[in-house]
Amino acid sequence: MANWGEVGQITVKLIQTPDDIRDMARGAVFLGAGGGGDPQIGELFLHNQLTHGRTPNVVTADALDDDAFVISIAGIGAPTVLVEYLVSETHLLDLLKKAEAFFGKTIDALISAEIGGANSMFPLALSALTGLPVVDADGMGRAFPHLEMTTFSVYGAKATPAIVTDELGNIVTLDVLTDRLAEETLRPVVGALGAMVFSAIYPMSGKFVKDHAVHGSVSQSLAIGRCIRQGREASEDVFATLLEYLNRPVDDRHAILLFDGKVIDVSHETRDGWHWGKVTLKPLDNGPDEFEIEIQNEYIIARKNGQPAALVPELITVLDRETAEPLTGEMLRYGLRVKVLGYSSAPIMRRPECLEVWGPKAFGLDMEFKPIVA
Amino acid sequence: MTGPATKPFELARLRLGIDVGGTNTDAVLMEGARVVGAVKRGTSNDIAQGVIEAVSALLAETKINPSQVARVMIGTTQFVNAFLQRRNLAITAALRISLPKSDGVPPMVCWPDDLIEKTGHHTFMTGGGAFYSGKDYRSFDEEAVAQAAHQLRDEGVQSLAISSVFAPIRPDLEERAEAIVASIAPDIAVTKSADLGGIGLVDRENAAIINASLVPFARGVVASMQGALASMGFGIKPLYSQNDGTLISGERVQAYPILTCAAGPTNSIRGAGFLTGAQDAIVLDIGGTTTDIGFLSKGFPRETSSANFIGGVRTNFRMPDVLSIAMGGGSRVTGEIGSLAIGPESVGLHLATQALVFGGSTTTATDVAVASGMVRLGDPSLVRSLRADTVQSAIQLMREKVEIAIDQMRSSAKPVDVILVGGGSILIGDELRGAARLLRPEHAGVANAVGAAIAQVSGRIDKLYDYEKGGREDALDRAKKDAIAKAVSAGAVEETVEIIDIEELPMTHMQTSAVQVRVNAVGELG
């Protein structure tokens, strides 16, 4: 049984040690709901900053001036090339300079557009490198495949005008009417530039971020990652500890165990540049229950014996059964023994105008959204 | 990864398999599928001496002389142990051809401090590199590589790892750098990352640096093994086991010692399967200090698909999926009923002097096994003082530890055959939950050496192909042909070569037809 005092008081504001970085990345994979990419490269980037004595400056949104200029820094491209190109410090410093020239103003703070997965780490590392504050917030509290799927976009801050650069000095700027169009415009551009670029997108004011971001994403990611590690080190029932933490009564979010078993089938397909797939699980004792997760980059719907058990935007997470280490979709293979958790999305994500953009129907599922309940 | 379809072992020539472990050196002579003789000796500090002792004893026992032996195979964990124990490591440098990309993650970020203390921290990044398409994104900076080479020479670097972005599809960049270094600092050994790993710069570069740190040591060890065998009258040169259980030449080991790092567990699992005829089973290798649990699937060890860490450094080698628990014959038994513990401390190779049954004063797992009557070793009267309930509890505890580990490793709830190898198999009784049959093959103690002796030869391809250019079938065809050719050039008999694994990894997030293809071909050694 976890000690409430310890769990509730996990100090999360600072990322100062290698363990902190690992915890943050672990939490980012958890919140990535199967997608978002492997944070490994960003982790190493942040770790390198740490070895030079530099750590990120994480601030809550209320620390921002209303008229502060806040921008998101994100990698756009194929994870299979990110693991070769890695990331360039010189490039990202230059991107910030070019962004300031493009937007005609000084950048006051950075924010992650997507806390789930690889893109959580780059704003943190850049904050360490430059001293710029990075806001404890993001645009979705998870990962999603499309640019219009952020609260930024839903409430009026489009991804563009935006600037995209590579390490060679190429600069592409764009300003288009919709974020979906921005993404489609960018795809051939990114391909031409070698399949990976970095971008300064979603230009916003401090006030806008305060009003419309998903708050607490960085600290939550860190806390979840830390909760798993500490639960493991204490040799407790790490899942009980994790569920207790996620279910603590500070917000309208609930976590439940959706399934406990092993992977018996995984199918992957790349269509239109996105990762589609299906994972099938069965109980360890080979009982009759069947559990299935559909993937569209992220885990979109989980079904138990044919009935929907969790639906986008609620987070579906697959974790290693022994260690509770969160697993991305690419990591799933036959025989893996896992537990699947369902976790409420941030309350802002479940508002009607948001569900229009990323509810089940937006992913081709003909059903109404149902939240995860306690 | 799957093995070839069940095949009768056809080749009847005499093969000598030698396993040089951390504690013991085992030697086994096989004629076809038959074990003609087996011997176990201690590994000496001078590895060659232990080999000579074991092999000489085996030849004497079987009355076979070296000229009758057709093939000699050696499996050894010497190199991985050296890396894990931070000894015999060279002053190593890493050169990465990548700028202007990648400078946010320099070479050796996240390497453990004690390693860097031994290898030094000599890292360089120079201009050049390729896009995923294979085109240069920046021209190769020769001057920078030359400058680095001068610096390496001045700093007394012994071994260099060269990596570059997308090297698997542009190996020429690393080759160019190697040529420049050779012209300026010819005494420095060079490892090129493209020769070792697939896509994933950090993991591939790490593999190259680990390898480079072991090359000078490997040159010495292979030469001394060669010398030891020659001194006994062997006219042939030995082959060495690599990670997937197949064989490579001594020259290749001298250049790529890291290829042997998982050979120990692989040979143990394969050897266990061979000795029992089982193709699918859990293999329990209970040693002096640890128990390694592996999974045999269709004749080959199941490989782990997650990232691997060797001595705290992340690499992308496909390694056998082995679960290690701290329990072995020499594990100390401590505590009272209710708080009993087996290990993790162990008397290790001092078992023969420190265990109670051998006149020592430490209660070990072996003593408990003798006290319970499971096995007769040493002087059983020396453990009569152990309380019966403590002994029973300890036996139960050991059994449970193993049962939990088995449950973790198996892939279904169906009971699975369990093969016991290793000297510590005396610790386990006749029943294990989850086990269909408990198999204790003859010669279980030298399963590693058997695994080396039965090994096949492989050829592997890991490259990016553009499916749009010629179609998927054509690309796969080319990849398969290349893999088969590689196996043949390594010594495989062409008619026996089979493709045992094909993997295609499409690029996500882009509408391109670039696919990463991996093909593994395996054949019988001629």
PDB file of N, CA and C in Angstrom, chain A residues 157-240:
ATOM      1  N   ALA A 157      -5.314  29.239 -32.012  1.00  0.00           N
ATOM      2  CA  ALA A 157      -3.900  29.486 -32.353  1.00  0.00           C
ATOM      3  C   ALA A 157      -3.451  28.391 -33.297  1.00  0.00           C
ATOM      4  N   LYS A 158      -3.446  28.691 -34.585  1.00  0.00           N
ATOM      5  CA  LYS A 158      -3.054  27.689 -35.567  1.00  0.00           C
ATOM      6  C   LYS A 158      -1.561  27.394 -35.455  1.00  0.00           C
ATOM      7  N   ALA A 159      -1.163  26.302 -36.063  1.00  0.00           N
ATOM      8  CA  ALA A 159       0.255  25.957 -36.086  1.00  0.00           C
ATOM      9  C   ALA A 159       1.045  26.990 -36.893  1.00  0.00           C
ATOM     10  N   THR A 160       0.428  27.549 -37.915  1.00  0.00           N
ATOM     11  CA  THR A 160       1.110  28.577 -38.725  1.00  0.00           C
ATOM     12  C   THR A 160       0.542  29.955 -38.407  1.00  0.00           C
ATOM     13  N   PRO A 161       1.270  31.053 -38.679  1.00  0.00           N
ATOM     14  CA  PRO A 161       2.558  31.077 -39.385  1.00  0.00           C
ATOM     15  C   PRO A 161       3.636  30.313 -38.634  1.00  0.00           C
ATOM     16  N   ALA A 162       4.480  29.671 -39.400  1.00  0.00           N
ATOM     17  CA  ALA A 162       5.502  28.830 -38.792  1.00  0.00           C
ATOM     18  C   ALA A 162       6.758  28.848 -39.648  1.00  0.00           C
ATOM     19  N   ILE A 163       7.854  28.457 -39.021  1.00  0.00           N
ATOM     20  CA  ILE A 163       9.120  28.381 -39.745  1.00  0.00           C
ATOM     21  C   ILE A 163       9.743  27.015 -39.505  1.00  0.00           C
ATOM     22  N   VAL A 164      10.285  26.481 -40.560  1.00  0.00           N
ATOM     23  CA  VAL A 164      10.838  25.124 -40.518  1.00  0.00           C
ATOM     24  C   VAL A 164      12.262  25.213 -41.058  1.00  0.00           C
ATOM     25  N   THR A 165      13.214  24.609 -40.350  1.00  0.00           N
ATOM     26  CA  THR A 165      14.610  24.689 -40.817  1.00  0.00           C
ATOM     27  C   THR A 165      15.300  23.341 -40.698  1.00  0.00           C
ATOM     28  N   ASP A 166      16.422  23.219 -41.409  1.00  0.00           N
ATOM     29  CA  ASP A 166      17.275  22.045 -41.234  1.00  0.00           C
ATOM     30  C   ASP A 166      18.676  22.518 -40.827  1.00  0.00           C
ATOM     31  N   GLU A 167      19.586  21.591 -40.660  1.00  0.00           N
ATOM     32  CA  GLU A 167      20.929  21.938 -40.199  1.00  0.00           C
ATOM     33  C   GLU A 167      21.765  22.621 -41.274  1.00  0.00           C
ATOM     34  N   LEU A 168      21.285  22.547 -42.526  1.00  0.00           N
ATOM     35  CA  LEU A 168      22.120  23.030 -43.628  1.00  0.00           C
ATOM     36  C   LEU A 168      21.907  24.501 -43.930  1.00  0.00           C
ATOM     37  N   GLY A 169      20.922  25.119 -43.296  1.00  0.00           N
ATOM     38  CA  GLY A 169      20.657  26.524 -43.582  1.00  0.00           C
ATOM     39  C   GLY A 169      19.417  26.747 -44.418  1.00  0.00           C
ATOM     40  N   ASN A 170      18.709  25.657 -44.746  1.00  0.00           N
ATOM     41  CA  ASN A 170      17.453  25.836 -45.484  1.00  0.00           C
ATOM     42  C   ASN A 170      16.369  26.333 -44.537  1.00  0.00           C
ATOM     43  N   ILE A 171      15.563  27.271 -45.040  1.00  0.00           N
ATOM     44  CA  ILE A 171      14.464  27.813 -44.242  1.00  0.00           C
ATOM     45  C   ILE A 171      13.211  27.755 -45.089  1.00  0.00           C
ATOM     46  N   VAL A 172      12.138  27.220 -44.516  1.00  0.00           N
ATOM     47  CA  VAL A 172      10.845  27.262 -45.189  1.00  0.00           C
ATOM     48  C   VAL A 172       9.857  27.898 -44.224  1.00  0.00           C
ATOM     49  N   THR A 173       9.154  28.932 -44.696  1.00  0.00           N
ATOM     50  CA  THR A 173       8.142  29.518 -43.827  1.00  0.00           C
ATOM     51  C   THR A 173       6.787  29.248 -44.462  1.00  0.00           C
ATOM     52  N   LEU A 174       5.779  29.089 -43.646  1.00  0.00           N
ATOM     53  CA  LEU A 174       4.463  28.933 -44.237  1.00  0.00           C
ATOM     54  C   LEU A 174       3.384  29.533 -43.359  1.00  0.00           C
ATOM     55  N   ASP A 175       2.303  29.885 -44.015  1.00  0.00           N
ATOM     56  CA  ASP A 175       1.159  30.485 -43.343  1.00  0.00           C
ATOM     57  C   ASP A 175      -0.054  30.056 -44.143  1.00  0.00           C
ATOM     58  N   VAL A 176      -0.726  29.006 -43.705  1.00  0.00           N
ATOM     59  CA  VAL A 176      -1.878  28.495 -44.451  1.00  0.00           C
ATOM     60  C   VAL A 176      -3.100  28.462 -43.547  1.00  0.00           C
ATOM     61  N   LEU A 177      -4.274  28.314 -44.173  1.00  0.00           N
ATOM     62  CA  LEU A 177      -5.518  28.563 -43.462  1.00  0.00           C
ATOM     63  C   LEU A 177      -5.867  27.512 -42.412  1.00  0.00           C
ATOM     64  N   THR A 178      -5.512  26.256 -42.657  1.00  0.00           N
ATOM     65  CA  THR A 178      -5.853  25.222 -41.672  1.00  0.00           C
ATOM     66  C   THR A 178      -4.611  24.414 -41.314  1.00  0.00           C
ATOM     67  N   ASP A 179      -4.663  23.812 -40.140  1.00  0.00           N
ATOM     68  CA  ASP A 179      -3.513  23.026 -39.701  1.00  0.00           C
ATOM     69  C   ASP A 179      -3.392  21.725 -40.470  1.00  0.00           C
ATOM     70  N   ARG A 180      -4.503  21.159 -40.881  1.00  0.00           N
ATOM     71  CA  ARG A 180      -4.444  19.951 -41.689  1.00  0.00           C
ATOM     72  C   ARG A 180      -3.727  20.259 -43.004  1.00  0.00           C
ATOM     73  N   LEU A 181      -4.048  21.426 -43.561  1.00  0.00           N
ATOM     74  CA  LEU A 181      -3.390  21.843 -44.801  1.00  0.00           C
ATOM     75  C   LEU A 181      -1.912  22.101 -44.543  1.00  0.00           C
ATOM     76  N   ALA A 182      -1.597  22.671 -43.389  1.00  0.00           N
ATOM     77  CA  ALA A 182      -0.184  22.923 -43.048  1.00  0.00           C
ATOM     78  C   ALA A 182       0.589  21.611 -43.062  1.00  0.00           C
ATOM     79  N   GLU A 183      -0.008  20.600 -42.481  1.00  0.00           N
ATOM     80  CA  GLU A 183       0.643  19.294 -42.416  1.00  0.00           C
ATOM     81  C   GLU A 183       0.831  18.705 -43.813  1.00  0.00           C
ATOM     82  N   GLU A 184      -0.199  18.816 -44.634  1.00  0.00           N
ATOM     83  CA  GLU A 184      -0.108  18.262 -45.984  1.00  0.00           C
ATOM     84  C   GLU A 184       0.889  19.030 -46.829  1.00  0.00           C
ATOM     85  N   THR A 185       0.955  20.337 -46.616  1.00  0.00           N
ATOM     86  CA  THR A 185       1.944  21.151 -47.337  1.00  0.00           C
ATOM     87  C   THR A 185       3.346  20.765 -46.910  1.00  0.00           C
ATOM     88  N   LEU A 186       3.483  20.503 -45.619  1.00  0.00           N
ATOM     89  CA  LEU A 186       4.811  20.212 -45.092  1.00  0.00           C
ATOM     90  C   LEU A 186       5.353  18.861 -45.494  1.00  0.00           C
ATOM     91  N   ARG A 187       4.462  17.905 -45.733  1.00  0.00           N
ATOM     92  CA  ARG A 187       4.972  16.551 -45.958  1.00  0.00           C
ATOM     93  C   ARG A 187       5.960  16.471 -47.129  1.00  0.00           C
ATOM     94  N   PRO A 188       5.639  16.980 -48.295  1.00  0.00           N
ATOM     95  CA  PRO A 188       6.643  16.917 -49.362  1.00  0.00           C
ATOM     96  C   PRO A 188       7.856  17.796 -49.062  1.00  0.00           C
ATOM     97  N   VAL A 189       7.643  18.891 -48.335  1.00  0.00           N
ATOM     98  CA  VAL A 189       8.760  19.768 -47.965  1.00  0.00           C
ATOM     99  C   VAL A 189       9.731  18.998 -47.079  1.00  0.00           C
ATOM    100  N   VAL A 190       9.197  18.345 -46.086  1.00  0.00           N
ATOM    101  CA  VAL A 190      10.045  17.582 -45.174  1.00  0.00           C
ATOM    102  C   VAL A 190      10.764  16.470 -45.939  1.00  0.00           C
ATOM    103  N   GLY A 191      10.059  15.826 -46.852  1.00  0.00           N
ATOM    104  CA  GLY A 191      10.692  14.787 -47.661  1.00  0.00           C
ATOM    105  C   GLY A 191      11.851  15.343 -48.460  1.00  0.00           C
ATOM    106  N   ALA A 192      11.637  16.523 -49.046  1.00  0.00           N
ATOM    107  CA  ALA A 192      12.699  17.128 -49.858  1.00  0.00           C
ATOM    108  C   ALA A 192      13.907  17.501 -49.022  1.00  0.00           C
ATOM    109  N   LEU A 193      13.663  17.825 -47.750  1.00  0.00           N
ATOM    110  CA  LEU A 193      14.766  18.254 -46.888  1.00  0.00           C
ATOM    111  C   LEU A 193      15.411  17.092 -46.143  1.00  0.00           C
ATOM    112  N   GLY A 194      15.084  15.882 -46.512  1.00  0.00           N
ATOM    113  CA  GLY A 194      15.762  14.731 -45.923  1.00  0.00           C
ATOM    114  C   GLY A 194      14.974  13.992 -44.871  1.00  0.00           C
ATOM    115  N   ALA A 195      13.671  14.246 -44.792  1.00  0.00           N
ATOM    116  CA  ALA A 195      12.728  13.505 -43.939  1.00  0.00           C
ATOM    117  C   ALA A 195      12.748  13.900 -42.469  1.00  0.00           C
ATOM    118  N   MET A 196      13.506  14.916 -42.092  1.00  0.00           N
ATOM    119  CA  MET A 196      13.432  15.388 -40.700  1.00  0.00           C
ATOM    120  C   MET A 196      13.814  16.856 -40.653  1.00  0.00           C
ATOM    121  N   VAL A 197      12.955  17.658 -40.065  1.00  0.00           N
ATOM    122  CA  VAL A 197      13.244  19.079 -39.867  1.00  0.00           C
ATOM    123  C   VAL A 197      12.792  19.449 -38.465  1.00  0.00           C
ATOM    124  N   PHE A 198      13.223  20.648 -38.021  1.00  0.00           N
ATOM    125  CA  PHE A 198      12.680  21.160 -36.769  1.00  0.00           C
ATOM    126  C   PHE A 198      11.907  22.429 -37.066  1.00  0.00           C
ATOM    127  N   SER A 199      10.872  22.666 -36.261  1.00  0.00           N
ATOM    128  CA  SER A 199       9.965  23.755 -36.556  1.00  0.00           C
ATOM    129  C   SER A 199       9.704  24.597 -35.333  1.00  0.00           C
ATOM    130  N   ALA A 200       9.414  25.877 -35.592  1.00  0.00           N
ATOM    131  CA  ALA A 200       8.876  26.748 -34.557  1.00  0.00           C
ATOM    132  C   ALA A 200       7.435  27.007 -34.994  1.00  0.00           C
ATOM    133  N   ILE A 201       6.509  26.441 -34.242  1.00  0.00           N
ATOM    134  CA  ILE A 201       5.094  26.471 -34.649  1.00  0.00           C
ATOM    135  C   ILE A 201       4.205  26.897 -33.487  1.00  0.00           C
ATOM    136  N   TYR A 202       2.945  27.127 -33.778  1.00  0.00           N
ATOM    137  CA  TYR A 202       1.960  27.601 -32.797  1.00  0.00           C
ATOM    138  C   TYR A 202       2.443  28.854 -32.065  1.00  0.00           C
ATOM    139  N   PRO A 203       2.623  29.947 -32.776  1.00  0.00           N
ATOM    140  CA  PRO A 203       2.971  31.190 -32.066  1.00  0.00           C
ATOM    141  C   PRO A 203       1.787  31.622 -31.204  1.00  0.00           C
ATOM    142  N   MET A 204       2.050  31.892 -29.909  1.00  0.00           N
ATOM    143  CA  MET A 204       0.940  32.204 -28.998  1.00  0.00           C
ATOM    144  C   MET A 204       1.349  33.273 -27.998  1.00  0.00           C
ATOM    145  N   SER A 205       0.363  33.875 -27.365  1.00  0.00           N
ATOM    146  CA  SER A 205       0.652  34.823 -26.293  1.00  0.00           C
ATOM    147  C   SER A 205       0.591  34.091 -24.956  1.00  0.00           C
ATOM    148  N   GLY A 206       1.197  34.715 -23.942  1.00  0.00           N
ATOM    149  CA  GLY A 206       1.158  34.143 -22.604  1.00  0.00           C
ATOM    150  C   GLY A 206      -0.282  33.940 -22.141  1.00  0.00           C
ATOM    151  N   LYS A 207      -1.137  34.911 -22.440  1.00  0.00           N
ATOM    152  CA  LYS A 207      -2.547  34.843 -22.028  1.00  0.00           C
ATOM    153  C   LYS A 207      -3.217  33.643 -22.671  1.00  0.00           C
ATOM    154  N   PHE A 208      -2.964  33.462 -23.963  1.00  0.00           N
ATOM    155  CA  PHE A 208      -3.583  32.350 -24.669  1.00  0.00           C
ATOM    156  C   PHE A 208      -3.161  31.019 -24.044  1.00  0.00           C
ATOM    157  N   VAL A 209      -1.876  30.912 -23.735  1.00  0.00           N
ATOM    158  CA  VAL A 209      -1.377  29.670 -23.129  1.00  0.00           C
ATOM    159  C   VAL A 209      -2.051  29.440 -21.779  1.00  0.00           C
ATOM    160  N   LYS A 210      -2.172  30.501 -20.987  1.00  0.00           N
ATOM    161  CA  LYS A 210      -2.819  30.351 -19.676  1.00  0.00           C
ATOM    162  C   LYS A 210      -4.255  29.853 -19.840  1.00  0.00           C
ATOM    163  N   ASP A 211      -4.959  30.396 -20.853  1.00  0.00           N
ATOM    164  CA  ASP A 211      -6.376  30.082 -21.018  1.00  0.00           C
ATOM    165  C   ASP A 211      -6.632  28.732 -21.680  1.00  0.00           C
ATOM    166  N   HIS A 212      -5.740  28.308 -22.574  1.00  0.00           N
ATOM    167  CA  HIS A 212      -6.123  27.197 -23.447  1.00  0.00           C
ATOM    168  C   HIS A 212      -5.168  26.003 -23.499  1.00  0.00           C
ATOM    169  N   ALA A 213      -4.028  26.073 -22.820  1.00  0.00           N
ATOM    170  CA  ALA A 213      -3.114  24.923 -22.876  1.00  0.00           C
ATOM    171  C   ALA A 213      -3.599  23.826 -21.937  1.00  0.00           C
ATOM    172  N   VAL A 214      -3.057  22.656 -22.119  1.00  0.00           N
ATOM    173  CA  VAL A 214      -3.302  21.555 -21.179  1.00  0.00           C
ATOM    174  C   VAL A 214      -2.212  21.685 -20.105  1.00  0.00           C
ATOM    175  N   HIS A 215      -2.621  22.078 -18.905  1.00  0.00           N
ATOM    176  CA  HIS A 215      -1.635  22.449 -17.901  1.00  0.00           C
ATOM    177  C   HIS A 215      -1.074  21.263 -17.130  1.00  0.00           C
ATOM    178  N   GLY A 216       0.177  21.412 -16.698  1.00  0.00           N
ATOM    179  CA  GLY A 216       0.792  20.406 -15.843  1.00  0.00           C
ATOM    180  C   GLY A 216       1.360  19.208 -16.569  1.00  0.00           C
ATOM    181  N   SER A 217       1.455  19.262 -17.893  1.00  0.00           N
ATOM    182  CA  SER A 217       1.887  18.082 -18.652  1.00  0.00           C
ATOM    183  C   SER A 217       3.304  17.636 -18.316  1.00  0.00           C
ATOM    184  N   VAL A 218       4.221  18.600 -18.168  1.00  0.00           N
ATOM    185  CA  VAL A 218       5.617  18.220 -17.899  1.00  0.00           C
ATOM    186  C   VAL A 218       5.723  17.587 -16.522  1.00  0.00           C
ATOM    187  N   SER A 219       5.151  18.260 -15.517  1.00  0.00           N
ATOM    188  CA  SER A 219       5.261  17.718 -14.166  1.00  0.00           C
ATOM    189  C   SER A 219       4.528  16.388 -14.058  1.00  0.00           C
ATOM    190  N   GLN A 220       3.432  16.251 -14.792  1.00  0.00           N
ATOM    191  CA  GLN A 220       2.707  14.993 -14.743  1.00  0.00           C
ATOM    192  C   GLN A 220       3.508  13.858 -15.381  1.00  0.00           C
ATOM    193  N   SER A 221       4.127  14.172 -16.492  1.00  0.00           N
ATOM    194  CA  SER A 221       4.950  13.165 -17.168  1.00  0.00           C
ATOM    195  C   SER A 221       6.066  12.709 -16.232  1.00  0.00           C
ATOM    196  N   LEU A 222       6.715  13.673 -15.598  1.00  0.00           N
ATOM    197  CA  LEU A 222       7.802  13.377 -14.660  1.00  0.00           C
ATOM    198  C   LEU A 222       7.279  12.548 -13.492  1.00  0.00           C
ATOM    199  N   ALA A 223       6.122  12.936 -12.948  1.00  0.00           N
ATOM    200  CA  ALA A 223       5.576  12.228 -11.788  1.00  0.00           C
ATOM    201  C   ALA A 223       5.212  10.792 -12.123  1.00  0.00           C
ATOM    202  N   ILE A 224       4.617  10.600 -13.291  1.00  0.00           N
ATOM    203  CA  ILE A 224       4.245   9.234 -13.674  1.00  0.00           C
ATOM    204  C   ILE A 224       5.489   8.373 -13.840  1.00  0.00           C
ATOM    205  N   GLY A 225       6.486   8.928 -14.520  1.00  0.00           N
ATOM    206  CA  GLY A 225       7.726   8.167 -14.732  1.00  0.00           C
ATOM    207  C   GLY A 225       8.404   7.844 -13.412  1.00  0.00           C
ATOM    208  N   ARG A 226       8.377   8.805 -12.508  1.00  0.00           N
ATOM    209  CA  ARG A 226       9.010   8.610 -11.211  1.00  0.00           C
ATOM    210  C   ARG A 226       8.237   7.615 -10.370  1.00  0.00           C
ATOM    211  N   CYS A 227       6.918   7.712 -10.426  1.00  0.00           N
ATOM    212  CA  CYS A 227       6.060   6.799  -9.667  1.00  0.00           C
ATOM    213  C   CYS A 227       6.365   5.354 -10.065  1.00  0.00           C
ATOM    214  N   ILE A 228       6.511   5.119 -11.361  1.00  0.00           N
ATOM    215  CA  ILE A 228       6.810   3.766 -11.835  1.00  0.00           C
ATOM    216  C   ILE A 228       8.176   3.329 -11.330  1.00  0.00           C
ATOM    217  N   ARG A 229       9.163   4.182 -11.455  1.00  0.00           N
ATOM    218  CA  ARG A 229      10.518   3.794 -11.019  1.00  0.00           C
ATOM    219  C   ARG A 229      10.564   3.553  -9.528  1.00  0.00           C
ATOM    220  N   GLN A 230       9.995   4.457  -8.744  1.00  0.00           N
ATOM    221  CA  GLN A 230      10.060   4.304  -7.293  1.00  0.00           C
ATOM    222  C   GLN A 230       9.253   3.094  -6.834  1.00  0.00           C
ATOM    223  N   GLY A 231       8.128   2.862  -7.509  1.00  0.00           N
ATOM    224  CA  GLY A 231       7.320   1.692  -7.156  1.00  0.00           C
ATOM    225  C   GLY A 231       8.097   0.415  -7.413  1.00  0.00           C
ATOM    226  N   ARG A 232       8.830   0.397  -8.507  1.00  0.00           N
ATOM    227  CA  ARG A 232       9.652  -0.751  -8.876  1.00  0.00           C
ATOM    228  C   ARG A 232      10.773  -0.953  -7.871  1.00  0.00           C
ATOM    229  N   GLU A 233      11.454   0.156  -7.508  1.00  0.00           N
ATOM    230  CA  GLU A 233      12.588   0.064  -6.587  1.00  0.00           C
ATOM    231  C   GLU A 233      12.152  -0.388  -5.214  1.00  0.00           C
ATOM    232  N   ALA A 234      10.929  -0.006  -4.822  1.00  0.00           N
ATOM    233  CA  ALA A 234      10.445  -0.391  -3.503  1.00  0.00           C
ATOM    234  C   ALA A 234       9.898  -1.810  -3.508  1.00  0.00           C
ATOM    235  N   SER A 235       9.979  -2.473  -4.655  1.00  0.00           N
ATOM    236  CA  SER A 235       9.460  -3.831  -4.819  1.00  0.00           C
ATOM    237  C   SER A 235       8.008  -3.940  -4.396  1.00  0.00           C
ATOM    238  N   GLU A 236       7.286  -2.840  -4.533  1.00  0.00           N
ATOM    239  CA  GLU A 236       5.855  -2.902  -4.230  1.00  0.00           C
ATOM    240  C   GLU A 236       5.139  -3.446  -5.449  1.00  0.00           C
ATOM    241  N   ASP A 237       3.847  -3.554  -5.340  1.00  0.00           N
ATOM    242  CA  ASP A 237       3.026  -3.851  -6.510  1.00  0.00           C
ATOM    243  C   ASP A 237       2.996  -2.540  -7.290  1.00  0.00           C
ATOM    244  N   VAL A 238       3.883  -2.419  -8.255  1.00  0.00           N
ATOM    245  CA  VAL A 238       4.075  -1.126  -8.919  1.00  0.00           C
ATOM    246  C   VAL A 238       2.789  -0.656  -9.610  1.00  0.00           C
ATOM    247  N   PHE A 239       1.986  -1.585 -10.105  1.00  0.00           N
ATOM    248  CA  PHE A 239       0.740  -1.175 -10.747  1.00  0.00           C
ATOM    249  C   PHE A 239      -0.252  -0.605  -9.743  1.00  0.00           C
ATOM    250  N   ALA A 240      -0.270  -1.191  -8.549  1.00  0.00           N
ATOM    251  CA  ALA A 240      -1.170  -0.646  -7.521  1.00  0.00           C
ATOM    252  C   ALA A 240      -0.744   0.777  -7.175  1.00  0.00           C
TER     253      ALA A 240
END
